[in-house]
Amino acid sequence: MAAGAETDWVSRSADDVIAEAERRAPGKAIVCASGLSPSGPIHLGNLREVMTPHLVADEIRRRGHAVEHIISWDDYDRFRKVPAGIPGVDSSWEEHIGKPLTSVPAPPGSAHPNWAEHFKAAMVGALADLGVEFRGISQTEQYTSGAYREQILHAVRQRAAIDAVLDRYRTKDRPQDTAAAGQQKQQQKKGKQGAQQQPADEAELAAAEGSGAADEDDGSAGDAGYFPYKPYCGVCERDLTTVTAYDDATTDLTYRCACGHGETVRLSEYDRGKLVWKVDWPMRWKYEGVDFEPSGVDHSSPGSSFVVGGQIVREVFDGVQPIGPMYAFVGITGMAKMSSSKGGVPTPEEALRIMEAPVLRWLYARRRPNQSFKIAFDQEIQRLYDEWDALARKIDEGQAQPADLAAHRRAVGTAAGELPATERRVPYRTLASVVDITTGDEEQMLRILADLDPEAPVTDLAQVRPRLDRAAQWVTTQVPAEQRTRVRTEPDADLLASLDEEQRASLALLVDGLDTHWSLEGLTTLVYGVPKVRAGLAPDAKPTPELKVAQRAFFALLYRLLISVETGPRLPTLLLAVGADRVRRLLGV
Ligand SMILES: [Zn+2]
């Protein structure tokens, strides 16, 4: 595919990144970057931080350029608070607050060596399923191996210049700055955490931080003046340390810790501490040569780490800020149940249990980064799948618009190849109904699916997998028990006894047509046709308002007789699922 042949946002971003990278360092491999903090479950809302550079890097790769997508695991960040709702983790974890995330024990029963690795692993698994190719960089490994030694010593030598940059924002003291600082802390730097929250909530949280709150991301001013580096204590491992003296000639650094420990170390040989966030991020832009990195929408504010970082990378590290969009929040719908039972918001892993990877990719590919959208865990997921299937049909017919076509292509595969797909596009809502009604009985499901279209029957459940498994997971974990369908085991004798002649005649007409209409299409014609025939109209007559009323009443009667409520799965699907013999018995005919 020729460069620029498409008109979607990914293609335009790739154009920009390629041009910019060529201008900056001709011939160098292009670097697209993401950063994730494994401070707890990595939420679905944070996936945009990865999908945005992934899609752009993938387009660049498709065009034949050398490109790398790096994911920086911010696992050397301090453990800020004990997240709620992690099984086996209680307030006793508070003793670890202030330690690097890789020094905090993993939740009980974990197969992983520490807190950061535990939460990283779930994300790594989800990214593999999503076809996201990346190189992970552990900041713990980088810092503790001394990889950044020169950069740290340089930043410390340049601390007055860094302080001056930060001071441009400190002195302004506009209300907006205070709000931005608070919001930023809540979101852990890049909008990585809490990205699923609504802006209104963030404003409240930011306000709760109070005005003039010191921003720990800036670095602190101790006895030694402003210092952009924080040691982790040699005894308690926490960062409750203050630098009290520093000798530029020897690099001797003296700190004391809240635990009572204090010592003098030689920074040129010391690997247990890190640059403060607002210096760390621009240092790594330069170190990795990052060309493209997105950030959360809050970064348009003055004093944000992206804005400040742009000045620090230029003035202190002689580097260039990456280009990259500010991305809008991604919301979740239908999580009320899960939130109350599990105390959290879903992870990408949980989304991939109810929807296929291409569908989740599609949500990101089809919306520009500055457009917010919601990921549905409720009934809306059925409509999302309807839209997805409608697009596939348009593509089959050669009717899709170029941007839609591009988004679909990015969803179903990457430069490395196609992702697993479901062979037969049976609607998700139909599969969900079939699972619901049969409670997942494989033999019954196959019987019903085979009847849907007798001309081209589903002959093996493998033809509708993995979509069937996603729909099954959705029904069993997301559909409230009171909304599940329960087919009556015995006829409703009282209701049957109360029917009038017209109702009995309608039911008899339906039952007479069952055998000859036993397919999804046939039964659709039959259930709509019965009220027409009873009204003296032709089966293919256009519906009148009176007829629609009669149809609604007839459908409600069928639902009550079959499942004891007035609404439910689409009737043709329900009839197929219940089976002709049981339908006859429950309708009393
Ligand atoms: Zn200590």
Coordinates of C-alpha atoms and ligand atoms in Angstrom, one line a residue:
M1 CA 0.0 0.0 0.0
A2 CA 1.5 3.4 -1.0
A3 CA 2.3 5.9 1.6
G4 CA -0.5 8.4 2.1
A5 CA -3.0 6.4 0.1
E6 CA -5.2 6.3 3.2
T7 CA -6.8 9.1 5.0
D8 CA -7.1 7.8 8.6
W9 CA -5.4 9.3 11.6
V10 CA -2.9 6.5 11.9
S11 CA -1.7 7.1 8.3
R12 CA -1.4 10.8 8.9
S13 CA 0.5 10.4 12.1
A14 CA 2.9 7.9 10.4
D15 CA 3.5 10.6 7.7
D16 CA 4.4 13.1 10.4
V17 CA 6.6 10.8 12.4
I18 CA 8.5 9.6 9.3
A19 CA 9.1 13.2 8.2
E20 CA 10.2 14.3 11.6
A21 CA 12.5 11.4 12.3
E22 CA 14.1 11.9 8.9
R23 CA 14.7 15.6 9.7
R24 CA 16.1 14.8 13.2
A25 CA 18.4 11.8 12.4
P26 CA 18.3 10.5 8.9
G27 CA 18.6 6.7 8.7
K28 CA 18.1 6.0 12.4
A29 CA 15.4 3.5 13.3
I30 CA 12.2 5.3 14.3
V31 CA 11.2 5.0 18.0
C32 CA 7.6 5.1 19.2
A33 CA 7.2 4.9 23.0
S34 CA 4.7 4.1 25.7
G35 CA 5.1 4.2 29.5
L36 CA 3.2 2.0 31.9
S37 CA 3.3 1.9 35.7
P38 CA 2.7 -1.5 37.2
S39 CA 1.5 0.0 40.5
G40 CA -1.6 -2.2 40.5
P41 CA -3.8 -3.8 37.9
I42 CA -3.1 -2.0 34.6
H43 CA -6.5 -0.7 33.7
L44 CA -8.3 -1.0 30.4
G45 CA -8.3 2.9 30.3
N46 CA -4.5 2.8 30.1
L47 CA -4.5 0.8 26.9
R48 CA -4.6 3.9 24.8
E49 CA -1.1 4.7 26.0
V50 CA 0.0 1.6 24.2
M51 CA -2.4 1.3 21.3
T52 CA -1.7 4.8 20.0
P53 CA 2.0 4.3 19.4
H54 CA 1.4 0.6 18.4
L55 CA -0.9 1.5 15.5
V56 CA 1.5 4.3 14.3
A57 CA 4.6 2.0 14.6
D58 CA 2.7 -0.8 12.8
E59 CA 1.8 1.6 9.9
I60 CA 5.5 2.7 9.7
R61 CA 6.6 -0.9 9.7
R62 CA 4.1 -1.8 6.9
R63 CA 5.7 1.0 4.9
G64 CA 9.0 -0.7 5.2
H65 CA 10.8 1.6 7.6
A66 CA 12.9 0.4 10.6
V67 CA 10.8 1.1 13.7
E68 CA 10.7 0.0 17.3
H69 CA 7.9 0.3 19.8
I70 CA 9.3 0.5 23.3
I71 CA 7.2 0.2 26.4
S72 CA 8.9 1.7 29.5
W73 CA 7.8 -0.2 32.6
D74 CA 8.0 2.4 35.3
D75 CA 8.7 -0.4 37.9
Y76 CA 11.3 1.7 39.7
D77 CA 8.6 4.2 40.7
R78 CA 7.7 4.4 44.4
F79 CA 4.7 2.3 45.7
R80 CA 2.3 5.2 46.4
K81 CA -0.6 3.5 47.9
V82 CA -2.2 0.1 48.5
P83 CA -4.8 -0.4 45.8
A84 CA -8.2 -1.7 47.0
G85 CA -9.7 -5.0 45.8
I86 CA -6.5 -7.0 45.3
P87 CA -7.2 -10.5 46.7
G88 CA -5.0 -11.2 49.7
V89 CA -3.6 -7.7 49.9
D90 CA -4.6 -5.8 53.0
S91 CA -3.4 -2.7 54.9
S92 CA -0.2 -4.5 56.0
W93 CA 1.1 -3.6 52.6
E94 CA 1.3 0.0 53.7
E95 CA 4.7 -0.7 55.2
H96 CA 6.0 -0.9 51.7
I97 CA 4.9 2.5 50.7
G98 CA 7.9 4.4 49.4
K99 CA 9.8 1.4 48.1
P100 CA 10.4 0.7 44.4
L101 CA 7.5 -1.3 42.9
T102 CA 10.0 -4.1 42.2
S103 CA 10.8 -4.3 46.0
V104 CA 7.2 -4.8 47.1
P105 CA 6.1 -8.4 47.6
A106 CA 3.7 -9.8 45.0
P107 CA 0.1 -10.5 46.1
P108 CA -0.2 -13.9 47.9
G109 CA -0.2 -16.9 45.6
S110 CA 1.4 -15.0 42.7
A111 CA 3.8 -16.9 40.5
H112 CA 5.8 -13.6 40.1
P113 CA 8.8 -12.4 42.2
N114 CA 7.4 -9.0 43.1
W115 CA 4.5 -6.5 42.9
A116 CA 5.6 -4.9 39.6
E117 CA 6.2 -8.2 37.8
H118 CA 2.9 -9.6 38.9
F119 CA 0.9 -6.8 37.4
K120 CA 3.1 -6.5 34.4
A121 CA 2.6 -10.1 33.5
A122 CA -1.2 -9.7 32.9
M123 CA -0.6 -6.8 30.6
V124 CA 2.1 -8.6 28.7
G125 CA -0.3 -11.5 28.1
A126 CA -3.0 -9.1 26.8
L127 CA -0.6 -7.3 24.5
A128 CA 0.5 -10.6 23.0
D129 CA -3.2 -11.5 22.3
L130 CA -3.7 -8.0 20.8
G131 CA -0.7 -8.5 18.4
V132 CA 1.2 -5.6 19.9
E133 CA 4.9 -6.1 19.2
F134 CA 7.2 -4.2 21.6
R135 CA 10.5 -4.1 23.5
G136 CA 9.9 -3.8 27.2
I137 CA 12.4 -1.7 29.2
S138 CA 12.4 -2.2 33.0
Q139 CA 13.4 1.0 34.6
T140 CA 14.5 -1.0 37.7
E141 CA 17.0 -2.8 35.5
Q142 CA 18.1 0.5 33.8
Y143 CA 18.6 2.4 37.1
T144 CA 20.1 -0.4 39.2
S145 CA 22.6 -1.5 36.4
G146 CA 23.9 2.0 36.2
A147 CA 22.7 2.5 32.6
Y148 CA 21.8 6.1 33.3
R149 CA 24.8 7.0 35.4
E150 CA 26.2 9.7 33.1
Q151 CA 22.7 11.1 32.7
I152 CA 22.1 11.3 36.4
L153 CA 25.5 12.9 37.1
H154 CA 24.7 15.4 34.3
A155 CA 21.3 16.2 35.6
V156 CA 22.7 16.8 39.1
R157 CA 25.5 19.0 37.7
Q158 CA 22.7 20.9 35.8
R159 CA 20.4 21.1 38.8
A160 CA 20.4 24.9 38.9
A161 CA 19.3 25.0 35.2
I162 CA 16.5 22.4 35.9
D163 CA 15.4 24.4 39.0
A164 CA 15.2 27.5 36.8
V165 CA 12.9 25.7 34.3
L166 CA 10.7 24.5 37.0
D167 CA 10.7 27.9 38.6
R168 CA 9.0 29.4 35.5
Y169 CA 5.9 27.5 36.4
R170 CA 6.2 27.7 40.2
T171 CA 6.1 31.5 40.2
K172 CA 3.0 31.8 38.1
D173 CA 0.8 30.3 40.7
R174 CA -2.3 30.3 38.6
P175 CA -5.2 28.3 39.9
Q176 CA -5.0 26.3 36.7
D177 CA -1.4 25.2 37.5
T178 CA -2.5 24.0 41.0
A179 CA -5.3 22.0 39.5
A180 CA -3.0 20.5 36.9
A181 CA -0.4 19.5 39.5
G182 CA -3.0 17.8 41.6
Q183 CA -4.6 16.1 38.7
Q184 CA -1.2 14.9 37.5
K185 CA -0.4 13.3 40.8
Q186 CA -3.7 11.5 40.9
Q187 CA -3.0 10.2 37.5
Q188 CA 0.5 9.2 38.1
K189 CA 2.3 11.4 35.6
K190 CA 1.1 10.6 32.1
G191 CA -2.6 9.8 32.6
K192 CA -1.5 6.3 33.0
Q193 CA -3.7 5.7 36.0
G194 CA -7.3 6.7 36.4
A195 CA -7.7 7.3 32.7
Q196 CA -11.2 5.8 32.9
Q197 CA -12.3 8.5 35.3
Q198 CA -14.6 11.2 34.1
P199 CA -13.0 14.7 34.0
A200 CA -15.5 15.9 36.6
D201 CA -14.1 13.4 39.1
E202 CA -10.6 14.5 38.4
A203 CA -11.4 18.1 39.0
E204 CA -12.8 17.1 42.4
L205 CA -9.8 15.0 43.2
A206 CA -7.5 17.8 42.0
A207 CA -9.3 20.3 44.2
A208 CA -9.0 17.9 47.2
E209 CA -5.2 18.0 46.8
G210 CA -5.4 21.6 48.0
S211 CA -3.6 24.6 46.7
G212 CA 0.2 24.9 46.9
A213 CA 0.7 21.2 47.5
A214 CA 4.3 20.3 46.8
D215 CA 4.7 18.3 43.7
E216 CA 6.9 15.3 44.3
D217 CA 7.4 14.9 40.6
D218 CA 9.4 18.1 40.6
G219 CA 12.1 17.1 43.1
S220 CA 12.7 18.6 46.5
A221 CA 14.6 21.4 48.0
G222 CA 16.4 20.2 51.1
D223 CA 19.4 21.5 52.9
A224 CA 21.5 21.0 49.8
G225 CA 19.1 23.1 47.7
Y226 CA 17.0 21.8 44.8
F227 CA 18.0 18.3 43.9
P228 CA 16.5 16.3 41.0
Y229 CA 17.5 12.9 42.3
K230 CA 16.1 10.8 45.1
P231 CA 18.0 8.0 46.7
Y232 CA 16.1 4.9 48.0
C233 CA 17.2 4.3 51.6
G234 CA 20.0 1.7 52.0
V235 CA 18.3 0.2 55.0
C236 CA 14.5 0.4 54.6
E237 CA 14.5 0.7 50.8
R238 CA 11.9 3.6 51.0
D239 CA 12.3 7.0 49.3
L240 CA 11.6 8.9 52.5
T241 CA 15.0 10.4 52.1
T242 CA 16.3 14.0 51.9
V243 CA 19.6 14.9 50.4
T244 CA 21.4 17.0 53.0
A245 CA 24.7 17.6 51.2
Y246 CA 26.3 17.1 47.8
D247 CA 29.9 17.6 46.7
D248 CA 30.1 18.3 43.0
A249 CA 33.9 17.5 42.9
T250 CA 33.7 14.1 44.5
T251 CA 30.0 13.4 43.9
D252 CA 29.7 12.5 47.6
L253 CA 26.0 12.6 48.4
T254 CA 24.7 12.6 52.0
Y255 CA 21.1 11.7 52.7
R256 CA 19.0 11.0 55.7
C257 CA 15.9 8.9 55.8
A258 CA 12.7 9.1 57.9
C259 CA 13.6 5.7 59.3
G260 CA 16.6 7.2 61.0
H261 CA 19.2 5.9 58.7
G262 CA 21.7 8.3 57.1
E263 CA 24.8 7.8 55.0
T264 CA 27.2 9.4 52.5
V265 CA 27.4 7.6 49.2
R266 CA 29.4 8.4 46.0
L267 CA 26.8 9.1 43.4
S268 CA 29.2 8.2 40.6
E269 CA 29.1 4.6 41.9
Y270 CA 25.6 4.5 43.4
D271 CA 22.7 2.8 41.6
R272 CA 19.9 2.9 44.1
G273 CA 17.8 5.9 43.4
K274 CA 16.2 7.7 40.5
L275 CA 15.7 11.0 38.9
V276 CA 12.5 12.8 39.8
W277 CA 9.7 12.2 37.2
K278 CA 9.9 15.6 35.5
V279 CA 13.6 15.0 34.8
D280 CA 13.4 11.3 34.3
W281 CA 11.0 11.4 31.4
P282 CA 12.9 14.0 29.3
M283 CA 16.2 12.2 30.1
R284 CA 14.8 9.0 28.6
W285 CA 13.5 10.8 25.5
K286 CA 17.0 11.7 24.8
Y287 CA 18.5 8.3 25.9
E288 CA 16.1 6.2 23.8
G289 CA 15.9 8.7 20.9
V290 CA 12.1 8.7 21.1
D291 CA 10.4 10.2 18.1
F292 CA 6.7 9.6 19.0
E293 CA 5.1 9.3 22.3
P294 CA 1.5 10.2 23.2
S295 CA 0.3 11.6 26.6
G296 CA -3.0 12.1 28.4
V297 CA -5.1 15.2 27.7
D298 CA -4.2 16.8 31.0
H299 CA -0.8 17.6 29.5
S300 CA -1.9 20.7 27.6
S301 CA -1.7 22.5 31.0
P302 CA 1.2 24.7 31.8
G303 CA 3.6 23.1 34.2
S304 CA 2.6 19.6 33.2
S305 CA 5.5 17.1 32.9
F306 CA 5.1 17.0 29.1
V307 CA 5.4 20.8 28.8
V308 CA 8.2 21.1 31.3
G309 CA 9.9 18.0 29.9
G310 CA 10.0 19.6 26.5
Q311 CA 12.1 22.5 27.9
I312 CA 14.3 20.2 30.1
V313 CA 15.2 17.9 27.2
R314 CA 16.2 20.8 25.1
E315 CA 17.9 23.0 27.7
V316 CA 19.5 20.3 29.9
F317 CA 19.9 17.2 27.8
D318 CA 20.4 18.8 24.3
G319 CA 17.6 16.6 23.0
V320 CA 14.3 17.0 21.2
Q321 CA 10.8 16.3 22.6
P322 CA 9.0 13.5 20.8
I323 CA 5.9 14.5 18.7
G324 CA 2.7 12.8 19.8
P325 CA -0.9 13.5 20.3
M326 CA -2.7 14.2 23.6
Y327 CA -5.1 11.3 23.9
A328 CA -8.6 11.6 25.4
F329 CA -10.0 9.4 28.1
V330 CA -11.5 6.0 27.4
G331 CA -14.5 5.2 29.5
I332 CA -16.1 1.9 30.4
T333 CA -19.8 1.2 30.5
G334 CA -21.6 -1.5 32.3
M335 CA -19.1 -1.9 35.1
A336 CA -21.3 -1.1 38.0
K337 CA -21.8 -4.8 38.9
M338 CA -18.1 -5.7 38.5
S339 CA -17.0 -2.6 40.4
S340 CA -19.0 -3.4 43.4
S341 CA -18.0 -7.0 43.5
K342 CA -14.4 -6.7 42.7
G343 CA -13.5 -3.2 43.8
G344 CA -11.9 -2.3 40.5
V345 CA -12.1 -1.3 36.9
P346 CA -11.5 -3.9 34.2
T347 CA -8.1 -4.7 32.7
P348 CA -7.4 -5.4 29.0
E349 CA -7.2 -9.1 29.8
E350 CA -10.8 -8.9 31.1
A351 CA -12.0 -7.1 28.0
L352 CA -10.4 -9.8 25.8
R353 CA -12.4 -12.4 27.6
I354 CA -15.7 -10.9 26.2
M355 CA -14.5 -9.5 22.9
E356 CA -12.1 -10.7 20.2
A357 CA -8.8 -8.9 19.8
P358 CA -9.6 -7.4 16.4
V359 CA -12.8 -5.8 17.9
L360 CA -10.8 -4.2 20.7
R361 CA -8.1 -3.0 18.3
W362 CA -10.8 -1.6 16.1
L363 CA -12.1 0.7 18.9
Y364 CA -8.7 2.4 19.0
A365 CA -8.0 2.4 15.3
R366 CA -11.3 4.0 14.2
R367 CA -11.2 6.9 16.7
R368 CA -8.7 9.7 16.6
P369 CA -6.7 9.9 19.8
N370 CA -8.4 13.1 20.8
Q371 CA -11.8 11.5 20.6
S372 CA -13.0 9.9 23.8
F373 CA -15.1 6.7 23.6
K374 CA -16.4 4.0 25.8
I375 CA -15.8 0.3 25.9
A376 CA -19.0 -1.6 26.6
F377 CA -19.3 -4.4 29.1
D378 CA -23.1 -4.1 29.0
Q379 CA -25.7 -4.8 26.3
E380 CA -24.0 -2.2 24.1
I381 CA -21.3 -4.8 23.2
Q382 CA -24.0 -6.5 21.1
R383 CA -24.5 -3.3 19.0
L384 CA -20.7 -2.9 18.8
Y385 CA -20.5 -6.3 17.2
D386 CA -23.4 -5.5 14.9
E387 CA -21.5 -2.5 13.6
W388 CA -18.3 -4.6 13.3
D389 CA -20.2 -7.2 11.2
A390 CA -21.9 -4.5 9.1
L391 CA -18.5 -3.0 8.2
A392 CA -17.2 -6.5 7.2
R393 CA -20.2 -6.9 4.9
K394 CA -19.6 -3.5 3.4
I395 CA -16.0 -4.5 2.7
D396 CA -17.1 -7.8 1.2
E397 CA -19.4 -5.8 -1.1
G398 CA -16.6 -3.3 -2.0
Q399 CA -18.7 -0.5 -0.5
A400 CA -16.5 0.6 2.5
Q401 CA -15.1 4.1 2.7
P402 CA -11.3 4.4 2.7
A403 CA -11.0 5.4 6.3
D404 CA -13.3 2.6 7.5
L405 CA -11.4 0.1 5.4
A406 CA -8.1 1.3 6.9
A407 CA -9.4 1.0 10.5
H408 CA -10.6 -2.5 9.7
R409 CA -7.3 -3.6 8.2
R410 CA -5.5 -2.3 11.3
A411 CA -7.9 -4.1 13.5
V412 CA -7.7 -7.6 11.9
G413 CA -3.9 -7.8 11.8
T414 CA -0.5 -6.2 11.9
A415 CA 2.5 -6.0 9.7
A416 CA 3.4 -9.4 11.1
G417 CA 0.1 -11.1 9.9
E418 CA -3.5 -11.6 10.6
L419 CA -4.9 -12.2 14.1
P420 CA -7.1 -15.2 14.9
A421 CA -10.6 -14.6 13.4
T422 CA -14.0 -16.4 13.7
E423 CA -14.8 -18.2 10.5
R424 CA -18.6 -17.7 10.5
R425 CA -19.9 -14.3 11.4
V426 CA -23.0 -15.4 13.4
P427 CA -24.1 -12.2 15.2
Y428 CA -22.7 -11.9 18.7
R429 CA -26.3 -11.2 20.0
T430 CA -27.5 -14.5 18.5
L431 CA -24.6 -16.4 20.0
A432 CA -25.2 -14.7 23.4
S433 CA -28.9 -15.7 23.2
V434 CA -28.0 -19.3 22.3
V435 CA -25.6 -19.6 25.2
D436 CA -28.1 -17.9 27.5
I437 CA -31.0 -20.2 26.6
T438 CA -29.0 -23.4 26.5
T439 CA -26.8 -22.4 29.5
G440 CA -23.9 -23.3 27.3
D441 CA -24.8 -26.9 26.5
E442 CA -22.6 -27.7 23.5
E443 CA -24.9 -30.2 21.8
Q444 CA -27.9 -28.0 22.1
M445 CA -26.0 -25.0 20.9
L446 CA -24.8 -26.8 17.8
R447 CA -28.4 -28.0 17.1
I448 CA -29.7 -24.4 17.2
L449 CA -26.8 -23.0 15.2
A450 CA -27.3 -25.6 12.5
D451 CA -30.9 -24.6 12.3
L452 CA -30.2 -20.9 11.9
D453 CA -29.5 -21.2 8.2
P454 CA -30.4 -24.7 6.8
E455 CA -28.9 -23.7 3.4
A456 CA -25.4 -23.3 5.0
P457 CA -25.6 -24.9 8.4
V458 CA -23.0 -24.4 11.1
T459 CA -21.6 -28.0 11.3
D460 CA -19.1 -27.5 14.0
L461 CA -18.8 -25.1 16.9
A462 CA -15.2 -24.4 15.9
Q463 CA -16.7 -22.4 13.0
V464 CA -18.1 -19.8 15.4
R465 CA -15.1 -19.8 17.8
P466 CA -13.5 -17.8 19.3
R467 CA -16.6 -15.4 19.1
L468 CA -18.8 -18.0 20.7
D469 CA -16.5 -18.3 23.7
R470 CA -16.4 -14.5 24.1
A471 CA -20.2 -14.3 24.0
A472 CA -20.4 -17.1 26.5
Q473 CA -18.1 -15.3 28.9
W474 CA -20.1 -12.2 28.5
V475 CA -23.4 -13.9 29.3
T476 CA -22.0 -15.7 32.3
T477 CA -20.0 -12.8 33.8
Q478 CA -21.7 -9.6 32.7
V479 CA -25.4 -10.3 32.3
P480 CA -27.2 -10.0 35.6
A481 CA -29.0 -13.1 36.8
E482 CA -32.4 -11.4 36.6
Q483 CA -31.8 -10.7 32.9
R484 CA -30.9 -14.3 32.1
T485 CA -33.5 -16.3 30.1
R486 CA -35.2 -19.2 31.8
V487 CA -37.3 -21.3 29.5
R488 CA -40.4 -22.8 31.3
T489 CA -40.2 -26.4 32.0
E490 CA -44.0 -26.8 32.3
P491 CA -46.8 -25.0 30.4
D492 CA -48.3 -22.0 32.3
A493 CA -51.7 -23.6 32.8
D494 CA -53.4 -20.5 34.3
L495 CA -52.3 -18.3 31.4
L496 CA -53.3 -20.9 28.8
A497 CA -56.8 -21.2 30.4
S498 CA -57.3 -17.5 30.3
L499 CA -56.7 -17.1 26.5
D500 CA -59.4 -15.9 24.2
E501 CA -60.4 -17.4 20.8
E502 CA -58.3 -14.9 18.8
Q503 CA -55.2 -15.7 20.9
R504 CA -55.7 -19.5 20.6
A505 CA -56.2 -19.2 16.8
S506 CA -52.9 -17.2 16.5
L507 CA -51.0 -19.7 18.5
A508 CA -52.4 -22.6 16.4
L509 CA -51.4 -20.7 13.2
L510 CA -47.9 -20.3 14.5
V511 CA -47.6 -24.0 15.5
D512 CA -48.9 -25.1 12.1
G513 CA -46.1 -23.2 10.4
L514 CA -43.2 -24.3 12.6
D515 CA -42.0 -27.3 10.6
T516 CA -42.1 -25.4 7.3
H517 CA -40.4 -22.3 8.7
W518 CA -37.7 -23.9 10.8
S519 CA -34.8 -21.5 10.2
L520 CA -33.9 -18.1 11.5
E521 CA -35.3 -16.4 8.4
G522 CA -38.3 -18.7 8.1
L523 CA -39.4 -18.2 11.8
T524 CA -38.9 -14.4 11.4
T525 CA -41.4 -14.4 8.5
L526 CA -43.7 -16.7 10.5
V527 CA -43.8 -14.7 13.8
Y528 CA -44.4 -11.4 12.0
G529 CA -46.8 -13.0 9.5
V530 CA -49.3 -14.7 12.0
P531 CA -50.8 -11.3 13.1
K532 CA -51.1 -10.2 9.5
V533 CA -52.9 -13.3 8.4
R534 CA -55.2 -13.0 11.5
A535 CA -56.0 -9.5 10.4
G536 CA -56.9 -10.6 7.0
L537 CA -53.8 -9.2 5.3
A538 CA -51.3 -10.9 3.0
P539 CA -48.2 -12.3 4.7
D540 CA -46.1 -9.7 2.9
A541 CA -48.4 -6.7 3.6
K542 CA -46.8 -3.5 4.8
P543 CA -47.4 -3.1 8.6
T544 CA -50.0 -0.5 9.7
P545 CA -50.0 1.1 13.2
E546 CA -52.9 -1.3 14.2
L547 CA -50.9 -4.3 12.9
K548 CA -47.8 -3.2 14.9
V549 CA -49.9 -3.1 18.1
A550 CA -51.2 -6.6 17.3
Q551 CA -47.7 -7.9 16.6
R552 CA -46.4 -6.5 19.9
A553 CA -49.2 -8.1 21.8
F554 CA -48.7 -11.5 20.1
F555 CA -44.9 -11.4 20.8
A556 CA -45.5 -10.5 24.5
L557 CA -47.9 -13.5 24.8
L558 CA -45.3 -15.8 23.2
Y559 CA -42.6 -14.6 25.7
R560 CA -44.9 -15.1 28.6
L561 CA -45.8 -18.6 27.6
L562 CA -42.2 -19.6 26.8
I563 CA -40.1 -17.7 29.4
S564 CA -42.7 -16.1 31.8
V565 CA -41.6 -12.5 31.1
E566 CA -42.7 -10.0 28.4
T567 CA -39.4 -9.5 26.6
G568 CA -36.4 -11.6 25.9
P569 CA -34.0 -12.8 23.1
R570 CA -35.3 -12.3 19.6
L571 CA -38.2 -14.6 19.1
P572 CA -37.0 -16.6 16.1
T573 CA -33.7 -17.3 18.0
L574 CA -35.7 -18.2 21.1
L575 CA -38.0 -20.6 19.2
L576 CA -35.1 -22.3 17.5
A577 CA -33.4 -22.7 20.9
V578 CA -36.5 -24.0 22.7
G579 CA -37.1 -26.6 19.9
A580 CA -40.3 -27.3 18.1
D581 CA -41.7 -30.1 20.4
R582 CA -41.2 -28.0 23.5
V583 CA -42.7 -24.9 21.8
R584 CA -45.8 -26.9 21.0
R585 CA -46.1 -28.2 24.6
L586 CA -45.6 -24.7 26.2
L587 CA -48.1 -23.1 23.8
G588 CA -50.6 -25.7 24.7
V589 CA -51.3 -26.6 21.1
Ligands
ZN1 ZN 15.1 4.3 55.5

